[in-house]
PDB file of C-alpha atoms and ligand atoms in Angstrom:
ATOM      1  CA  UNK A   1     -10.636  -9.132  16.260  1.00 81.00           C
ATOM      2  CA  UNK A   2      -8.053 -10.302  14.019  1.00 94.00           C
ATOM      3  CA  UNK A   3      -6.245  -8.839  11.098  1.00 96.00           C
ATOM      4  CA  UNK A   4      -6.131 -11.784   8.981  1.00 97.00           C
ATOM      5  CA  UNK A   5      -3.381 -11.784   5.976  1.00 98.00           C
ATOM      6  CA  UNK A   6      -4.641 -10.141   2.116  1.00 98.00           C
ATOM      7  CA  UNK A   7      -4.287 -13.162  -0.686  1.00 98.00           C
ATOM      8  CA  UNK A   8      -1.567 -11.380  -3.423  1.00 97.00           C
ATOM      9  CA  UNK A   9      -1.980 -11.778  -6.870  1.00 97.00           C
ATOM     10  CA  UNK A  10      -1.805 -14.543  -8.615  1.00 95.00           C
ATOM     11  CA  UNK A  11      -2.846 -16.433  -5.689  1.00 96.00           C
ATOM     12  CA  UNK A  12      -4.906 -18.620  -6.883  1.00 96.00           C
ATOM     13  CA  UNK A  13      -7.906 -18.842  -4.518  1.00 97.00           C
ATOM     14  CA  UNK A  14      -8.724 -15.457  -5.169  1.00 98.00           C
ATOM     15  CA  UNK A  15     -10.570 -17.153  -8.185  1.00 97.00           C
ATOM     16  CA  UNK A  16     -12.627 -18.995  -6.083  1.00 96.00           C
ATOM     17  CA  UNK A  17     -16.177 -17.790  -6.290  1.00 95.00           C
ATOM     18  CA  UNK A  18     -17.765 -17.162  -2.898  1.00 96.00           C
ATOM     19  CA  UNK A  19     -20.887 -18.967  -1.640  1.00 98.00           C
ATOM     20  CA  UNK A  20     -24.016 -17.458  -0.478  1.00 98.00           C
ATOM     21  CA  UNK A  21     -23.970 -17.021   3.450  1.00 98.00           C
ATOM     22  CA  UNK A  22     -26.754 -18.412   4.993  1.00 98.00           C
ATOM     23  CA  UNK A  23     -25.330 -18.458   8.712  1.00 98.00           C
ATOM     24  CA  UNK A  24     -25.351 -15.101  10.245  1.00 98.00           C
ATOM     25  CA  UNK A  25     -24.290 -16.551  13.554  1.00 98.00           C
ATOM     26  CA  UNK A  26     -21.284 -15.838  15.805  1.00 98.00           C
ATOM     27  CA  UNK A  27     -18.388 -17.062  13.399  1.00 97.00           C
ATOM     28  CA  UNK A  28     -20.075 -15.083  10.624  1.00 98.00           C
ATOM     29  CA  UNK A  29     -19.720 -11.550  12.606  1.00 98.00           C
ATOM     30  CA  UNK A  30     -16.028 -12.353  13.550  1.00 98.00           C
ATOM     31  CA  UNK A  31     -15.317 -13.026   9.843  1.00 98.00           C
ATOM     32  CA  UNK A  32     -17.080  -9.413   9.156  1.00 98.00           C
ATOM     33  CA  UNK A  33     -14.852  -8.024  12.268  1.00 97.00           C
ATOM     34  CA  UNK A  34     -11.644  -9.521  11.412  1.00 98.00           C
ATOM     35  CA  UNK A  35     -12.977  -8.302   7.719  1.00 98.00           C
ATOM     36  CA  UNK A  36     -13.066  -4.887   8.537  1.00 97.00           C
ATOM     37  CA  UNK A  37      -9.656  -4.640  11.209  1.00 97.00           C
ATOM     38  CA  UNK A  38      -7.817  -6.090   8.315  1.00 98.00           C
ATOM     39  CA  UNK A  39      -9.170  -3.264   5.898  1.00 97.00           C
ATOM     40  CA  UNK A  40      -8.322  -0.083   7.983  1.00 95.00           C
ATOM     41  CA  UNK A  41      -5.232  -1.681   8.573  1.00 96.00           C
ATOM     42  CA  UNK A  42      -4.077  -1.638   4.668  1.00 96.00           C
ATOM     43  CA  UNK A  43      -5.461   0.983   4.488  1.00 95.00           C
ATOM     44  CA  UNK A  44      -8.401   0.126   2.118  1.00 96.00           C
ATOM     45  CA  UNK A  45     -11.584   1.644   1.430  1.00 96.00           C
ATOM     46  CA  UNK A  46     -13.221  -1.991   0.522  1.00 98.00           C
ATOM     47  CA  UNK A  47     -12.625  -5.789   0.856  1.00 98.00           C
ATOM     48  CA  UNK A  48     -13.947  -8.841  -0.222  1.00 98.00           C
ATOM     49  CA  UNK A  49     -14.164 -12.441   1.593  1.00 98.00           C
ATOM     50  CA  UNK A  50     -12.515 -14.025  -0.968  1.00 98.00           C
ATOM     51  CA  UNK A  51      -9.387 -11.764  -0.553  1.00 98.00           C
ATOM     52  CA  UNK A  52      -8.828 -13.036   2.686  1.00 98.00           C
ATOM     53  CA  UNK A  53      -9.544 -16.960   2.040  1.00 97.00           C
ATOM     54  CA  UNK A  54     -12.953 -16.811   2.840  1.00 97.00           C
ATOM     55  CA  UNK A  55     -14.814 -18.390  -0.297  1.00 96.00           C
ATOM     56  CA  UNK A  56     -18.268 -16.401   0.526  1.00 98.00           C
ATOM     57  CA  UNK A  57     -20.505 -13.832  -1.513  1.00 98.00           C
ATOM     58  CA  UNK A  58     -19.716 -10.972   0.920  1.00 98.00           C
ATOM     59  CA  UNK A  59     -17.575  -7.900   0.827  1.00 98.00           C
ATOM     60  CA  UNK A  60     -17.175  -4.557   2.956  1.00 98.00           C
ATOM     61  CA  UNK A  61     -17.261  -1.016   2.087  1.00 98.00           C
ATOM     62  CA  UNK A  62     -16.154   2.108   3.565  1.00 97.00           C
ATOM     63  CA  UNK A  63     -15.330   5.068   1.730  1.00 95.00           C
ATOM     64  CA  UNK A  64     -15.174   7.822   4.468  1.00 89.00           C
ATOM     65  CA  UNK A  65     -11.157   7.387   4.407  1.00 64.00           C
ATOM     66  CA  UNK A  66     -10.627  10.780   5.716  1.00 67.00           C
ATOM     67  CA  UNK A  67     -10.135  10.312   9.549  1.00 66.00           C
ATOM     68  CA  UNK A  68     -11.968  13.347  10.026  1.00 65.00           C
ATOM     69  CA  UNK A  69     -15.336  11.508   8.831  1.00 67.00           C
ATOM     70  CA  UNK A  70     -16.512   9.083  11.234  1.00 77.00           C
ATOM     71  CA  UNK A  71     -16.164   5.753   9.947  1.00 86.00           C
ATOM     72  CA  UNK A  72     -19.178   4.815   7.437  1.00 93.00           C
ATOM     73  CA  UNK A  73     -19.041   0.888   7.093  1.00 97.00           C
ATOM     74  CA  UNK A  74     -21.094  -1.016   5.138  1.00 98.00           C
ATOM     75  CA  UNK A  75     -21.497  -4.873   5.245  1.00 98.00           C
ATOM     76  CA  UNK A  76     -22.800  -6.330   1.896  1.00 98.00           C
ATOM     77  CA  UNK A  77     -23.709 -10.173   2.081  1.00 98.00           C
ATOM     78  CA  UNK A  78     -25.183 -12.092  -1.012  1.00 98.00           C
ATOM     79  CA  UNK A  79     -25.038  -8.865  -2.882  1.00 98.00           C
ATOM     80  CA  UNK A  80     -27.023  -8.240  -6.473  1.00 98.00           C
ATOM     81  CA  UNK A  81     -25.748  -5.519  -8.859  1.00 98.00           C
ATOM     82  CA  UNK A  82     -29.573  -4.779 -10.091  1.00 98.00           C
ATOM     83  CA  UNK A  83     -29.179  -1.700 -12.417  1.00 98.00           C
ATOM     84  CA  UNK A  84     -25.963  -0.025 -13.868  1.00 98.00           C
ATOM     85  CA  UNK A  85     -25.957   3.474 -15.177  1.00 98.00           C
ATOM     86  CA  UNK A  86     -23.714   5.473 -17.361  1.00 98.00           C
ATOM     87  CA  UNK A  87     -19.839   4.959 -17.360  1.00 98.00           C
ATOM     88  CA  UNK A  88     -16.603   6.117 -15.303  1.00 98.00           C
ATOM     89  CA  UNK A  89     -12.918   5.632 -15.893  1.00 98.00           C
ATOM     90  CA  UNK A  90     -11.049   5.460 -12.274  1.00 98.00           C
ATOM     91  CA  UNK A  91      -7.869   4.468 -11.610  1.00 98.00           C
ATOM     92  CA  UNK A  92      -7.909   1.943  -9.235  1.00 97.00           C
ATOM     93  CA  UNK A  93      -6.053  -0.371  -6.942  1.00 97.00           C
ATOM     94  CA  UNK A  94      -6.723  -3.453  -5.127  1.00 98.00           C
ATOM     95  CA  UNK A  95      -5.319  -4.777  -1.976  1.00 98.00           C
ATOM     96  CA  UNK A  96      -4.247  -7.999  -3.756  1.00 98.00           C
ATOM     97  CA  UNK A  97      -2.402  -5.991  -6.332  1.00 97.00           C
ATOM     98  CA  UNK A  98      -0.038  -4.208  -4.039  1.00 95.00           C
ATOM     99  CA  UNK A  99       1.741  -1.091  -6.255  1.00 94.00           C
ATOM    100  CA  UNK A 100      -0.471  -1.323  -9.066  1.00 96.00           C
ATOM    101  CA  UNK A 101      -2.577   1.363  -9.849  1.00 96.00           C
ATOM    102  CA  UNK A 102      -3.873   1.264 -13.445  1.00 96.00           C
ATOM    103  CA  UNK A 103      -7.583   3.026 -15.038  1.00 96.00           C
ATOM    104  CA  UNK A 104     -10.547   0.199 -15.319  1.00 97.00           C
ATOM    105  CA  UNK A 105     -14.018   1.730 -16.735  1.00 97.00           C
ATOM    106  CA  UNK A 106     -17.026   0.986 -14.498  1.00 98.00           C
ATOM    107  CA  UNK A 107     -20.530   2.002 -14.741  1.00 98.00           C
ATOM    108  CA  UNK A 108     -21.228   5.534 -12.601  1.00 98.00           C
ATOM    109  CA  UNK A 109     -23.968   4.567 -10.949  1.00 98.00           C
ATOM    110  CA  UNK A 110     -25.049   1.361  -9.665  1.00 98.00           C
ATOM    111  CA  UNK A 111     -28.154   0.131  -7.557  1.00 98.00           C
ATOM    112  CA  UNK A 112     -27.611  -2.906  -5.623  1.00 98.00           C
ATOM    113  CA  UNK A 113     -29.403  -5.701  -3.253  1.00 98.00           C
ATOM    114  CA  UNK A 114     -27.933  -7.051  -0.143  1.00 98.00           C
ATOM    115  CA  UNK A 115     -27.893  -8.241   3.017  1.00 98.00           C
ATOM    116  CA  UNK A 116     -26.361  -6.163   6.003  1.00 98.00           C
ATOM    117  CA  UNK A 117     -24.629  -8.128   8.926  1.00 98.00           C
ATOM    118  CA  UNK A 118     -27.746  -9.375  10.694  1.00 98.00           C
ATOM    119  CA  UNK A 119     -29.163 -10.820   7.201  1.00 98.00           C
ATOM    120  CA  UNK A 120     -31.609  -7.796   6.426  1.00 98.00           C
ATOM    121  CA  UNK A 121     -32.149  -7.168   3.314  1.00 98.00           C
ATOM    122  CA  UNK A 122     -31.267  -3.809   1.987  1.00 98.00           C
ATOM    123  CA  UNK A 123     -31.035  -1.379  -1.143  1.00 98.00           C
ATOM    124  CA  UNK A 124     -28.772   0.978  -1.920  1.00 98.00           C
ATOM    125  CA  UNK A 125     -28.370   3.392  -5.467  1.00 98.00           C
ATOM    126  CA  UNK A 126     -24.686   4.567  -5.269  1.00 98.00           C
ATOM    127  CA  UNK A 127     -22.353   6.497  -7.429  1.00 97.00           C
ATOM    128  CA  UNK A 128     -18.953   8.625  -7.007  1.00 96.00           C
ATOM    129  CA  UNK A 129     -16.535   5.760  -5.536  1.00 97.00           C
ATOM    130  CA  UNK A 130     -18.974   3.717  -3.444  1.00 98.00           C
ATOM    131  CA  UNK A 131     -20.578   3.097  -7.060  1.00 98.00           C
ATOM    132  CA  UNK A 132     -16.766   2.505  -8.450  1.00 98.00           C
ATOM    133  CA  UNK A 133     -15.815  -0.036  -4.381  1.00 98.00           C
ATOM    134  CA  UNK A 134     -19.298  -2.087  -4.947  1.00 98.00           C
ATOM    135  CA  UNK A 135     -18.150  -3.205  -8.575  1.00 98.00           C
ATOM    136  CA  UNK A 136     -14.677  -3.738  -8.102  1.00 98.00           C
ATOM    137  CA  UNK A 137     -15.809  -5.951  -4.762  1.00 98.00           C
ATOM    138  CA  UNK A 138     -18.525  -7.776  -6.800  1.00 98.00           C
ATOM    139  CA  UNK A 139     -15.986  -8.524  -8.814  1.00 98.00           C
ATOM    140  CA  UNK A 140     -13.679 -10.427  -6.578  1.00 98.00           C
ATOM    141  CA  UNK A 141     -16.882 -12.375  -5.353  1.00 98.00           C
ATOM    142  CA  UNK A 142     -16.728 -14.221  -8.845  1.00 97.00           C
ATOM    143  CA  UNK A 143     -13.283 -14.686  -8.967  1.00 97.00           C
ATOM    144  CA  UNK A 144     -12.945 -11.983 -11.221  1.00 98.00           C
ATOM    145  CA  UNK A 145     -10.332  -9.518 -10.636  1.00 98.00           C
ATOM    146  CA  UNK A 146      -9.205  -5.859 -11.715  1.00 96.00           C
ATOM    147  CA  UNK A 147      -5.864  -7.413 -14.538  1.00 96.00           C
ATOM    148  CA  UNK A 148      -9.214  -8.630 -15.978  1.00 97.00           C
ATOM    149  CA  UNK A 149     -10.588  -5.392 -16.914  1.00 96.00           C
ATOM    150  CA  UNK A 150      -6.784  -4.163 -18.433  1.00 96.00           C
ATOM    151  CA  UNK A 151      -6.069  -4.517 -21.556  1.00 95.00           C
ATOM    152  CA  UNK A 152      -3.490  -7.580 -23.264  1.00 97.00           C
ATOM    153  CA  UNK A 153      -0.358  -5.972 -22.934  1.00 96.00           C
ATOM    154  CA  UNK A 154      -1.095  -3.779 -19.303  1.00 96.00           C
ATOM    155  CA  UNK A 155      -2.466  -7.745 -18.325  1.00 96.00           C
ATOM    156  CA  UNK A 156       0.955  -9.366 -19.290  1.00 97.00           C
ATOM    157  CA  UNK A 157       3.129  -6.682 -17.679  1.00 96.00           C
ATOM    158  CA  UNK A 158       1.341  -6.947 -14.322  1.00 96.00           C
ATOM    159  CA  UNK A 159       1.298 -10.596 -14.694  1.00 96.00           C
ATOM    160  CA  UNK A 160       4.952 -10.596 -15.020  1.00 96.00           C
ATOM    161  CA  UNK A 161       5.963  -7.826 -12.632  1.00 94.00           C
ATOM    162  CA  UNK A 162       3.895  -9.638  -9.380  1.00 94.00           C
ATOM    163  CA  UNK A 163       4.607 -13.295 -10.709  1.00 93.00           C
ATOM    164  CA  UNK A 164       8.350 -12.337 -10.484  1.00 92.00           C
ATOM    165  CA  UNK A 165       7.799 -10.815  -7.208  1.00 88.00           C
ATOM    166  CA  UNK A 166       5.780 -14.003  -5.619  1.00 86.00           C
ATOM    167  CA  UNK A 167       8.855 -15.984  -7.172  1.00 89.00           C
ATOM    168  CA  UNK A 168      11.306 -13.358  -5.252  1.00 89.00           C
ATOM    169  CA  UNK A 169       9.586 -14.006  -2.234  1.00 84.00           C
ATOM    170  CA  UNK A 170       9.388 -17.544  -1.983  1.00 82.00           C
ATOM    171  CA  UNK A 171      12.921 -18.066  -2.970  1.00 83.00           C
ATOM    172  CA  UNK A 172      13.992 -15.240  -0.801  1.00 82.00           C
ATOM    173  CA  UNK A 173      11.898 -17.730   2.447  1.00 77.00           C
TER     174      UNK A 173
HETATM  175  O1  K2U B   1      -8.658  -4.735  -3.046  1.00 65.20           O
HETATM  176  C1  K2U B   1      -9.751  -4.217  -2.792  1.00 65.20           C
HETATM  177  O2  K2U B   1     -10.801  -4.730  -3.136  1.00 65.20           O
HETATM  178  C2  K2U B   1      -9.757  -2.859  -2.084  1.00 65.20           C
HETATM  179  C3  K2U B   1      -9.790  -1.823  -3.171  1.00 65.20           C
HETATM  180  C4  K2U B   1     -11.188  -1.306  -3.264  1.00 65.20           C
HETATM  181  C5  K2U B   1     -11.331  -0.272  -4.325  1.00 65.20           C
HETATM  182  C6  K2U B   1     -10.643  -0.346  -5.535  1.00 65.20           C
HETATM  183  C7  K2U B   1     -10.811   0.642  -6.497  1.00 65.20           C
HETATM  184  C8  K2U B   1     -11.681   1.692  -6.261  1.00 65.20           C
HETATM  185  C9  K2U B   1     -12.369   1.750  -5.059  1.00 65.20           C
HETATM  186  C10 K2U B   1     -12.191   0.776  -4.099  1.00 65.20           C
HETATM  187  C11 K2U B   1      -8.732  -0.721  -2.924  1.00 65.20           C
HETATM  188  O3  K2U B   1      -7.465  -1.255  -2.906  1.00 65.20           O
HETATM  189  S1  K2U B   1      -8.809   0.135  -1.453  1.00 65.20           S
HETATM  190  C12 K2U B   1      -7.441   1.264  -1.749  1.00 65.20           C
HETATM  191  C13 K2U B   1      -7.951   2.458  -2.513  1.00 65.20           C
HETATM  192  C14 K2U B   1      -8.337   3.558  -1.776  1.00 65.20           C
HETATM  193  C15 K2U B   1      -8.900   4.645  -2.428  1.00 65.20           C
HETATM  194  C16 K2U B   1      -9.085   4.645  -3.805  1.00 65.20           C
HETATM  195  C17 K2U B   1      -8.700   3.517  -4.546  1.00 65.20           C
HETATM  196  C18 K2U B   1      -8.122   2.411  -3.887  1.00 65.20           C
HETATM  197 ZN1   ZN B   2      -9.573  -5.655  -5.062  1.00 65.20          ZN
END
């Protein structure tokens, strides 16, 4: 188990689209382990491969952040958004967007195909914020990300306010 570090905004790679996993082998389940340490570390309630440098269609879900509820994680390999329902403003975050919390409109309720970590497939109808966590993490499987939902002006001011910090930081090395 390893956490591994989060990709920040505006890395680049976190526009690389994943590929499909067809190996659900040994390295595969210590990607989803190191997957999952690095998410309750953040804390997060979901993360995506590509947030962590791994180009693959795969992300991780689990919403029971209270630590009274036992932990309720959910593995979601080569994942298919088959029907969205109805529509939901939430204001989210995103682990590569550290500090920024802004409102993105998803649908409400979402069915969707997968695979679970030993490659069975599975489907799920979800709504409430496992609907809201499947989207945003579909998302980052394509590269796309949550300053893409904003609007013009919210998109600039984030771009400016994290590009200035990356710049901060690397001078500041
Ligand atoms: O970066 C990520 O993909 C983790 C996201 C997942 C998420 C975003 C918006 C709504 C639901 C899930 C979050 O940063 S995890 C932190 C968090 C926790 C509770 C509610 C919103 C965000
Ligand atoms: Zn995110």
């Amino acid at each position: 188990m390893a956490i591994r570090p989060i990709l920040h905004y505006p890395d680049k790679r976190l526009r690389n689209p994943g590929k499909p996993v067809s190996d659900f082998g040994p390295e595969f389940q210590q990607l989803v382990d190191d997957m999952a340490e690095t998410m309750y570390a953040a804390p997060g309630v979901g993360l995506a491969a590509p947030q962590i440098g791994a180009s693959l269609q795969l992300f991780i879900i689990d919403v029971a952040t209270d630590d009274d509820q036992a932990s309720d994680l959910r593995i979601f390999a080569n994942p298919e958004i088959v029907e969205l329902h109805g529509e939901v403003l939430y204001e989210e975050g995103c682990l590569s967007f550290p500090g920024v919390r802004e409102d993105v409109v998803r649908a409400e309720r979402v069915r969707v195909r997968a695979q679970d970590r030993h490659g069975n497939s599975f489907e799920l109808e979800a709504d409430e914020l496992l609907a809201i966590a499947i989207q945003h993490e579909n998302d980052h499987l394509v590269g796309k990300l949550m300053i893409d939902h904003l609007s013009l002006l919210k998109r600039r001011l984030v771009h400016r306010t994290l590009t200035r910090r990356a710049a901060e930081g690397a001078a500041a090395e």
